[in-house]
JSON list of C-alpha atoms in Angstrom, two decimals:
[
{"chain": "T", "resi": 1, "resn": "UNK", "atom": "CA", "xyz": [97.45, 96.91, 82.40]},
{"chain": "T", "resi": 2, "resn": "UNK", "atom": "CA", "xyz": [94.39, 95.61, 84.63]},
{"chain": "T", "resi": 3, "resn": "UNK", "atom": "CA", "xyz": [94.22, 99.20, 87.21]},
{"chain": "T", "resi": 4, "resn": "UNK", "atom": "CA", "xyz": [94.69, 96.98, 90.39]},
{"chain": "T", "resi": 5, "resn": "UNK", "atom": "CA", "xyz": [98.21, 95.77, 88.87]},
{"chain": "T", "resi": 6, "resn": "UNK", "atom": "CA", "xyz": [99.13, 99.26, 87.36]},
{"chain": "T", "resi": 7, "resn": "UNK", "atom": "CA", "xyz": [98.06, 100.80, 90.75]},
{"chain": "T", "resi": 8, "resn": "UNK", "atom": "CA", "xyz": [100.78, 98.72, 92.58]},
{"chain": "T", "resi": 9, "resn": "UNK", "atom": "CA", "xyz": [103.00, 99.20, 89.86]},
{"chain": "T", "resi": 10, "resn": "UNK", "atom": "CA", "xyz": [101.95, 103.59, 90.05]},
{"chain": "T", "resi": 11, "resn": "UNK", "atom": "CA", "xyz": [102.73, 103.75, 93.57]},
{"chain": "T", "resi": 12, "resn": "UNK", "atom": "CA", "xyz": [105.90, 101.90, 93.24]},
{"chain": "T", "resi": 13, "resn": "UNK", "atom": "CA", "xyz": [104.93, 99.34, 95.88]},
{"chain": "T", "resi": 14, "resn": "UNK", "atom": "CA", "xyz": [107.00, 96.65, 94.59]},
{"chain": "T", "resi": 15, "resn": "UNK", "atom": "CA", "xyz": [109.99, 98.44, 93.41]},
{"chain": "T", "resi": 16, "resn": "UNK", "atom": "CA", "xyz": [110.13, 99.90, 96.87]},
{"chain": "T", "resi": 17, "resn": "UNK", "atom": "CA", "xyz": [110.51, 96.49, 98.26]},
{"chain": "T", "resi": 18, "resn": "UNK", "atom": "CA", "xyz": [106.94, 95.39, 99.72]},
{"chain": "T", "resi": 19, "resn": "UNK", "atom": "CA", "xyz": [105.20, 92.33, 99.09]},
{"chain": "T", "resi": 20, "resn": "UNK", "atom": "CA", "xyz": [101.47, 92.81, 97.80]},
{"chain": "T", "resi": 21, "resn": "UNK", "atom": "CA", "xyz": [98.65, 90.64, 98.40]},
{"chain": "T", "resi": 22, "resn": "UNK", "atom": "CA", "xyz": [96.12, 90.88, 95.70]},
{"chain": "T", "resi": 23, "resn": "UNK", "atom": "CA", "xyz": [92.64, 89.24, 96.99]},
{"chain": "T", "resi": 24, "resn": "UNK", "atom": "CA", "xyz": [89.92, 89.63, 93.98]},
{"chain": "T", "resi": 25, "resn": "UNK", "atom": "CA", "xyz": [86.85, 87.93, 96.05]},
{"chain": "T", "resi": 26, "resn": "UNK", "atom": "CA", "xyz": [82.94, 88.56, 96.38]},
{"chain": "T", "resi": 27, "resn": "UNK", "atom": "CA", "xyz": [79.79, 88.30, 98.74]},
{"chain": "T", "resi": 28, "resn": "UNK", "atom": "CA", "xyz": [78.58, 85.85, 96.83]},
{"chain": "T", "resi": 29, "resn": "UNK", "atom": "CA", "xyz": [82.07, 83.74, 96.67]},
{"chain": "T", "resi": 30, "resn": "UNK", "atom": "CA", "xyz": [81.64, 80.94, 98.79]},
{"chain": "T", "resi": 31, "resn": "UNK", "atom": "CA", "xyz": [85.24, 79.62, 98.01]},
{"chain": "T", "resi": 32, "resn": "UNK", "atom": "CA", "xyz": [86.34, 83.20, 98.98]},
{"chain": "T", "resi": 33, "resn": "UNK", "atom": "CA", "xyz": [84.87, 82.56, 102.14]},
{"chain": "T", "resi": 34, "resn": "UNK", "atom": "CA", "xyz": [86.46, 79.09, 102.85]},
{"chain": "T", "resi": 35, "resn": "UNK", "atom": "CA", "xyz": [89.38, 80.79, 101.96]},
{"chain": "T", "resi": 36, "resn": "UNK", "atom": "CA", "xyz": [89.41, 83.25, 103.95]},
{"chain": "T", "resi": 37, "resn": "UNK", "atom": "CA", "xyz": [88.08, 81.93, 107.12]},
{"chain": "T", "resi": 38, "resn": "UNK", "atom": "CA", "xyz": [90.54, 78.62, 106.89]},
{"chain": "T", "resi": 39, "resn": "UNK", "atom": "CA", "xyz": [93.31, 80.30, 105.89]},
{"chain": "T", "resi": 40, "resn": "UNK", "atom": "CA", "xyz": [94.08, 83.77, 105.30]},
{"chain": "T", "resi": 41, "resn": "UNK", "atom": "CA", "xyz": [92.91, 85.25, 108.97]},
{"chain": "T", "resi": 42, "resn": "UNK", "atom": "CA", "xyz": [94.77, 81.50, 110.79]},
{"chain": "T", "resi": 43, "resn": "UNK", "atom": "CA", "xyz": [98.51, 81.63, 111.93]},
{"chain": "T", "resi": 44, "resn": "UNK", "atom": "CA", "xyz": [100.64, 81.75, 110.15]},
{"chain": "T", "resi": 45, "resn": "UNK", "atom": "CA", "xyz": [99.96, 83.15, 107.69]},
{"chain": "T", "resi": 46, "resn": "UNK", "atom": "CA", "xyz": [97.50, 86.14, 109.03]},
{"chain": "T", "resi": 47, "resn": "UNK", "atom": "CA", "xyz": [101.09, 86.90, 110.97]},
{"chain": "T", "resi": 48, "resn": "UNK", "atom": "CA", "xyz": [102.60, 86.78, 107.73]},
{"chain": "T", "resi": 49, "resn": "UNK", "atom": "CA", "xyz": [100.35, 88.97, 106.33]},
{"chain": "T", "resi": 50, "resn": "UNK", "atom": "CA", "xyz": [100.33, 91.67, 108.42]},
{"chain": "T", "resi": 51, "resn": "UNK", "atom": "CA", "xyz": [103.59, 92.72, 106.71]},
{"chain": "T", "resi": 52, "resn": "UNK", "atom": "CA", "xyz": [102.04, 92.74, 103.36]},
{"chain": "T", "resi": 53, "resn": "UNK", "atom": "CA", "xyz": [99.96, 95.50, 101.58]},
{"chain": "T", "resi": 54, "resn": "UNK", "atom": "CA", "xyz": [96.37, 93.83, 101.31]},
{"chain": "T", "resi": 55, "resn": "UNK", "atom": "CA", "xyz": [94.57, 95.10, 97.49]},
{"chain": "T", "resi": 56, "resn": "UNK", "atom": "CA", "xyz": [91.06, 93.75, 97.20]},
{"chain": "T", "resi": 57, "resn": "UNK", "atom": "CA", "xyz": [89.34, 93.72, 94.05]},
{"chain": "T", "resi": 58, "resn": "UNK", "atom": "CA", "xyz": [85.57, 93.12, 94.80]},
{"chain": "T", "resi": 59, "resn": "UNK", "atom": "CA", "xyz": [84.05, 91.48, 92.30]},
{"chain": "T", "resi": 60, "resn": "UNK", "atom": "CA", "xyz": [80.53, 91.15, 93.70]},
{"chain": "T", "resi": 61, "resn": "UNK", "atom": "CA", "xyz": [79.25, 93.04, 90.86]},
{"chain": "T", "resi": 62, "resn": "UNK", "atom": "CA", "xyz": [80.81, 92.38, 87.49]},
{"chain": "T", "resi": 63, "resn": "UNK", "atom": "CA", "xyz": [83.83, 94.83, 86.48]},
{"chain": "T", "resi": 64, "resn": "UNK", "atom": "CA", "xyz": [85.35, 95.22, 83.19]},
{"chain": "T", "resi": 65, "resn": "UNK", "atom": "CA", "xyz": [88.57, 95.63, 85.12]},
{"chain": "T", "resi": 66, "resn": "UNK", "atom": "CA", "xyz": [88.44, 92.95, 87.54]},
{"chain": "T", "resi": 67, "resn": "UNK", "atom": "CA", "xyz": [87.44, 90.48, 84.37]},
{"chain": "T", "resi": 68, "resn": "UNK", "atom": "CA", "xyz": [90.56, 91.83, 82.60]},
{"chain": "T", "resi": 69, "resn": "UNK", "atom": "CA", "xyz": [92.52, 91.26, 85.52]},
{"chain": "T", "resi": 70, "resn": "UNK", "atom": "CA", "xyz": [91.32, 87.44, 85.82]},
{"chain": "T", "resi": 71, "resn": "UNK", "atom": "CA", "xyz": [91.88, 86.85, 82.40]},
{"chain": "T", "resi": 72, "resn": "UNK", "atom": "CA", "xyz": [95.68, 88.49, 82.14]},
{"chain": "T", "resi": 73, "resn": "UNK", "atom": "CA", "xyz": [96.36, 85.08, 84.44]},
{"chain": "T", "resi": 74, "resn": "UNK", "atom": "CA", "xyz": [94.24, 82.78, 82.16]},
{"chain": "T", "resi": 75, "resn": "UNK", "atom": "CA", "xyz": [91.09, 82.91, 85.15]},
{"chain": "T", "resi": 76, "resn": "UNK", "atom": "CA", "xyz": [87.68, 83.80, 84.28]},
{"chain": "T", "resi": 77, "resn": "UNK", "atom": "CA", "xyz": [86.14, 83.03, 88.19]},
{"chain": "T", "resi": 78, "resn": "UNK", "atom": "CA", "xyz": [87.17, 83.62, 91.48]},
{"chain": "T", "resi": 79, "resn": "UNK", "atom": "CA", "xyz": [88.56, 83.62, 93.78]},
{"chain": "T", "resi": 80, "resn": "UNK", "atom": "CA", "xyz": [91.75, 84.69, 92.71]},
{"chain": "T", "resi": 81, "resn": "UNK", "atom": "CA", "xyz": [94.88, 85.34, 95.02]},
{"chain": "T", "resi": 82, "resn": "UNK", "atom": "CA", "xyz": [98.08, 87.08, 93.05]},
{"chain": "T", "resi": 83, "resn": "UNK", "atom": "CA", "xyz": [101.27, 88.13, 95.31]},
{"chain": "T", "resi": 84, "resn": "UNK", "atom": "CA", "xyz": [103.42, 90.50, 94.22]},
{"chain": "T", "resi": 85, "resn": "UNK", "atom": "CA", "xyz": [107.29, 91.44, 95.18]},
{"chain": "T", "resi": 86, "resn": "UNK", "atom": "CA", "xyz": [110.47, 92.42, 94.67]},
{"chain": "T", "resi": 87, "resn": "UNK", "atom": "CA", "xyz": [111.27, 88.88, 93.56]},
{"chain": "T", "resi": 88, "resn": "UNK", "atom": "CA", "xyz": [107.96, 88.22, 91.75]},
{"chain": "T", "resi": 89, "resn": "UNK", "atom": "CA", "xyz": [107.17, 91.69, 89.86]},
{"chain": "T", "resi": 90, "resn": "UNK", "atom": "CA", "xyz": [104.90, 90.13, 87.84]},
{"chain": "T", "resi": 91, "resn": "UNK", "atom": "CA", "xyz": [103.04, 87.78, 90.35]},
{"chain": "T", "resi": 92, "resn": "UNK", "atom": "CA", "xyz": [102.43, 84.38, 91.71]},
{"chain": "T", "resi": 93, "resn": "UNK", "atom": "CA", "xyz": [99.24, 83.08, 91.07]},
{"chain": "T", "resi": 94, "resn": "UNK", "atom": "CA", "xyz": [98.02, 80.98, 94.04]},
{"chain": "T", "resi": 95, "resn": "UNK", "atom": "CA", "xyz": [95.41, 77.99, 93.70]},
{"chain": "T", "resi": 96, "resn": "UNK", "atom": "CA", "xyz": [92.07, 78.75, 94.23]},
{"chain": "T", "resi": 97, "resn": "UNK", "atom": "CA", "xyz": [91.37, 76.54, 97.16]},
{"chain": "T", "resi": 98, "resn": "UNK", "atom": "CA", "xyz": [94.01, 77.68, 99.45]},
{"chain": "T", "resi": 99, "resn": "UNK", "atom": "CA", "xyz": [96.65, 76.08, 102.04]},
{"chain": "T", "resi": 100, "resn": "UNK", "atom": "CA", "xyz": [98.76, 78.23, 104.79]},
{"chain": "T", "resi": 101, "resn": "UNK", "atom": "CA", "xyz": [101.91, 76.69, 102.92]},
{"chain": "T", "resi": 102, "resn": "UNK", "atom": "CA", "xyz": [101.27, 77.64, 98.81]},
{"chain": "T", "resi": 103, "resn": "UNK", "atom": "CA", "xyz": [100.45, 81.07, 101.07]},
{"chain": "T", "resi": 104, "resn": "UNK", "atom": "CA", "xyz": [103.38, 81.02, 102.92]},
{"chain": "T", "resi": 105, "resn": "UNK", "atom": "CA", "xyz": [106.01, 80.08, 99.92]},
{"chain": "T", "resi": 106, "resn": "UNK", "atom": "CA", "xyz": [104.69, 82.97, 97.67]},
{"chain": "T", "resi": 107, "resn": "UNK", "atom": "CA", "xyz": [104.79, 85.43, 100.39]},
{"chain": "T", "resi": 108, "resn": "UNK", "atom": "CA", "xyz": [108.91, 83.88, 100.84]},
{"chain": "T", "resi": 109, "resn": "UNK", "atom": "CA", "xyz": [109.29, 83.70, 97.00]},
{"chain": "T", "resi": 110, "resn": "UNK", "atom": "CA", "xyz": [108.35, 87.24, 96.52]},
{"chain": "T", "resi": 111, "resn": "UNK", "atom": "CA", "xyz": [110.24, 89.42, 98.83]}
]
Protein backbone atom coordinates (compact mmCIF):
# COMPACT_ATOMS: atom_id res chain seq x y z
CA UNK A 1 0.00 0.00 0.00
CA UNK A 2 0.94 3.77 -0.92
CA UNK A 3 3.03 4.61 2.88
CA UNK A 4 0.65 7.63 3.57
CA UNK A 5 -2.44 5.05 3.50
CA UNK A 6 -0.49 2.17 5.28
CA UNK A 7 0.72 4.82 7.83
CA UNK A 8 -2.95 5.58 8.84
CA UNK A 9 -3.76 2.14 8.55
CA UNK A 10 -0.08 1.29 11.03
CA UNK A 11 -1.14 3.58 13.61
CA UNK A 12 -4.61 2.33 13.68
CA UNK A 13 -6.09 5.79 13.15
CA UNK A 14 -9.17 4.67 11.59
CA UNK A 15 -9.91 1.57 13.42
CA UNK A 16 -9.63 3.68 16.52
CA UNK A 17 -12.44 5.77 15.30
CA UNK A 18 -10.85 9.14 13.81
CA UNK A 19 -11.56 10.63 10.63
CA UNK A 20 -8.32 11.38 8.45
CA UNK A 21 -7.85 14.07 6.09
CA UNK A 22 -5.40 13.18 3.45
CA UNK A 23 -4.23 16.57 1.54
CA UNK A 24 -1.48 15.48 -1.27
CA UNK A 25 -0.77 19.29 -2.56
CA UNK A 26 2.41 21.35 -3.76
CA UNK A 27 4.09 24.91 -3.97
CA UNK A 28 3.65 24.91 -7.28
CA UNK A 29 -0.26 23.73 -7.13
CA UNK A 30 -2.19 26.58 -7.88
CA UNK A 31 -5.54 24.57 -7.54
CA UNK A 32 -4.09 23.50 -4.12
CA UNK A 33 -4.01 26.96 -3.32
CA UNK A 34 -7.61 27.91 -4.41
CA UNK A 35 -8.42 25.11 -2.48
CA UNK A 36 -7.13 25.78 0.33
CA UNK A 37 -7.61 29.41 0.76
CA UNK A 38 -11.56 29.12 -0.39
CA UNK A 39 -12.25 26.31 1.38
CA UNK A 40 -10.37 24.24 3.64
CA UNK A 41 -9.17 27.18 6.27
CA UNK A 42 -13.35 28.96 5.78
CA UNK A 43 -16.15 27.87 8.29
CA UNK A 44 -17.30 25.34 8.29
CA UNK A 45 -15.44 23.28 7.40
CA UNK A 46 -11.89 24.55 9.01
CA UNK A 47 -14.30 23.94 12.34
CA UNK A 48 -14.91 20.67 11.01
CA UNK A 49 -11.57 19.97 10.55
CA UNK A 50 -10.11 20.66 13.56
CA UNK A 51 -11.45 17.27 14.73
CA UNK A 52 -9.74 15.45 12.01
CA UNK A 53 -6.08 14.17 11.77
CA UNK A 54 -4.57 16.40 8.86
CA UNK A 55 -1.76 13.90 6.55
CA UNK A 56 -0.09 15.96 3.87
CA UNK A 57 1.67 14.40 1.17
CA UNK A 58 3.86 17.15 -0.52
CA UNK A 59 4.28 16.56 -3.80
CA UNK A 60 6.35 19.58 -4.80
CA UNK A 61 9.03 17.37 -5.87
CA UNK A 62 8.05 14.17 -7.60
CA UNK A 63 7.70 10.96 -5.21
CA UNK A 64 7.43 7.47 -6.23
CA UNK A 65 5.06 7.16 -3.31
CA UNK A 66 2.93 10.07 -3.67
CA UNK A 67 2.54 8.97 -7.64
CA UNK A 68 1.51 5.50 -6.38
CA UNK A 69 -0.79 6.97 -4.09
CA UNK A 70 -2.55 9.17 -6.95
CA UNK A 71 -2.75 6.42 -9.13
CA UNK A 72 -4.34 3.67 -6.46
CA UNK A 73 -7.52 6.33 -6.98
CA UNK A 74 -7.15 6.45 -10.83
CA UNK A 75 -5.31 10.36 -10.42
CA UNK A 76 -2.11 11.13 -11.93
CA UNK A 77 -2.20 15.25 -10.80
CA UNK A 78 -3.10 17.07 -7.96
CA UNK A 79 -4.51 18.15 -5.93
CA UNK A 80 -5.90 15.30 -4.40
CA UNK A 81 -8.11 15.26 -1.14
CA UNK A 82 -8.91 11.45 0.29
CA UNK A 83 -10.89 11.19 3.80
CA UNK A 84 -10.66 8.39 5.70
CA UNK A 85 -12.98 6.82 8.67
CA UNK A 86 -14.53 4.43 10.48
CA UNK A 87 -17.28 4.39 7.88
CA UNK A 88 -15.04 4.92 4.83
CA UNK A 89 -11.80 2.63 5.59
CA UNK A 90 -10.87 2.78 2.30
CA UNK A 91 -11.54 6.53 1.42
CA UNK A 92 -13.62 9.10 -0.27
CA UNK A 93 -12.09 10.71 -2.97
CA UNK A 94 -13.14 14.40 -3.12
CA UNK A 95 -13.20 16.53 -6.48
CA UNK A 96 -10.39 18.41 -7.21
CA UNK A 97 -11.87 21.84 -7.21
CA UNK A 98 -13.41 21.85 -3.87
CA UNK A 99 -16.83 23.08 -2.13
CA UNK A 100 -17.38 23.38 1.89
CA UNK A 101 -20.36 20.83 1.23
CA UNK A 102 -18.55 17.62 -0.92
CA UNK A 103 -16.04 18.60 2.29
CA UNK A 104 -18.51 18.54 4.73
CA UNK A 105 -20.52 15.18 3.53
CA UNK A 106 -17.23 13.09 3.46
CA UNK A 107 -16.12 14.28 6.73
CA UNK A 108 -20.21 13.05 7.90
CA UNK A 109 -19.94 9.93 5.66
CA UNK A 110 -16.80 8.79 7.24
CA UNK A 111 -17.09 8.85 10.92
Amino acid sequence: KAGIVAMAEGYGLVADGKVVFVDVTAEWCLTCKANKEFVLTKAPVAQALDGTIPMLADWTKPDPAISAYLASFGRFGIPMNVVYGPKAPQGILLPELLSSDDVMTALQQAK
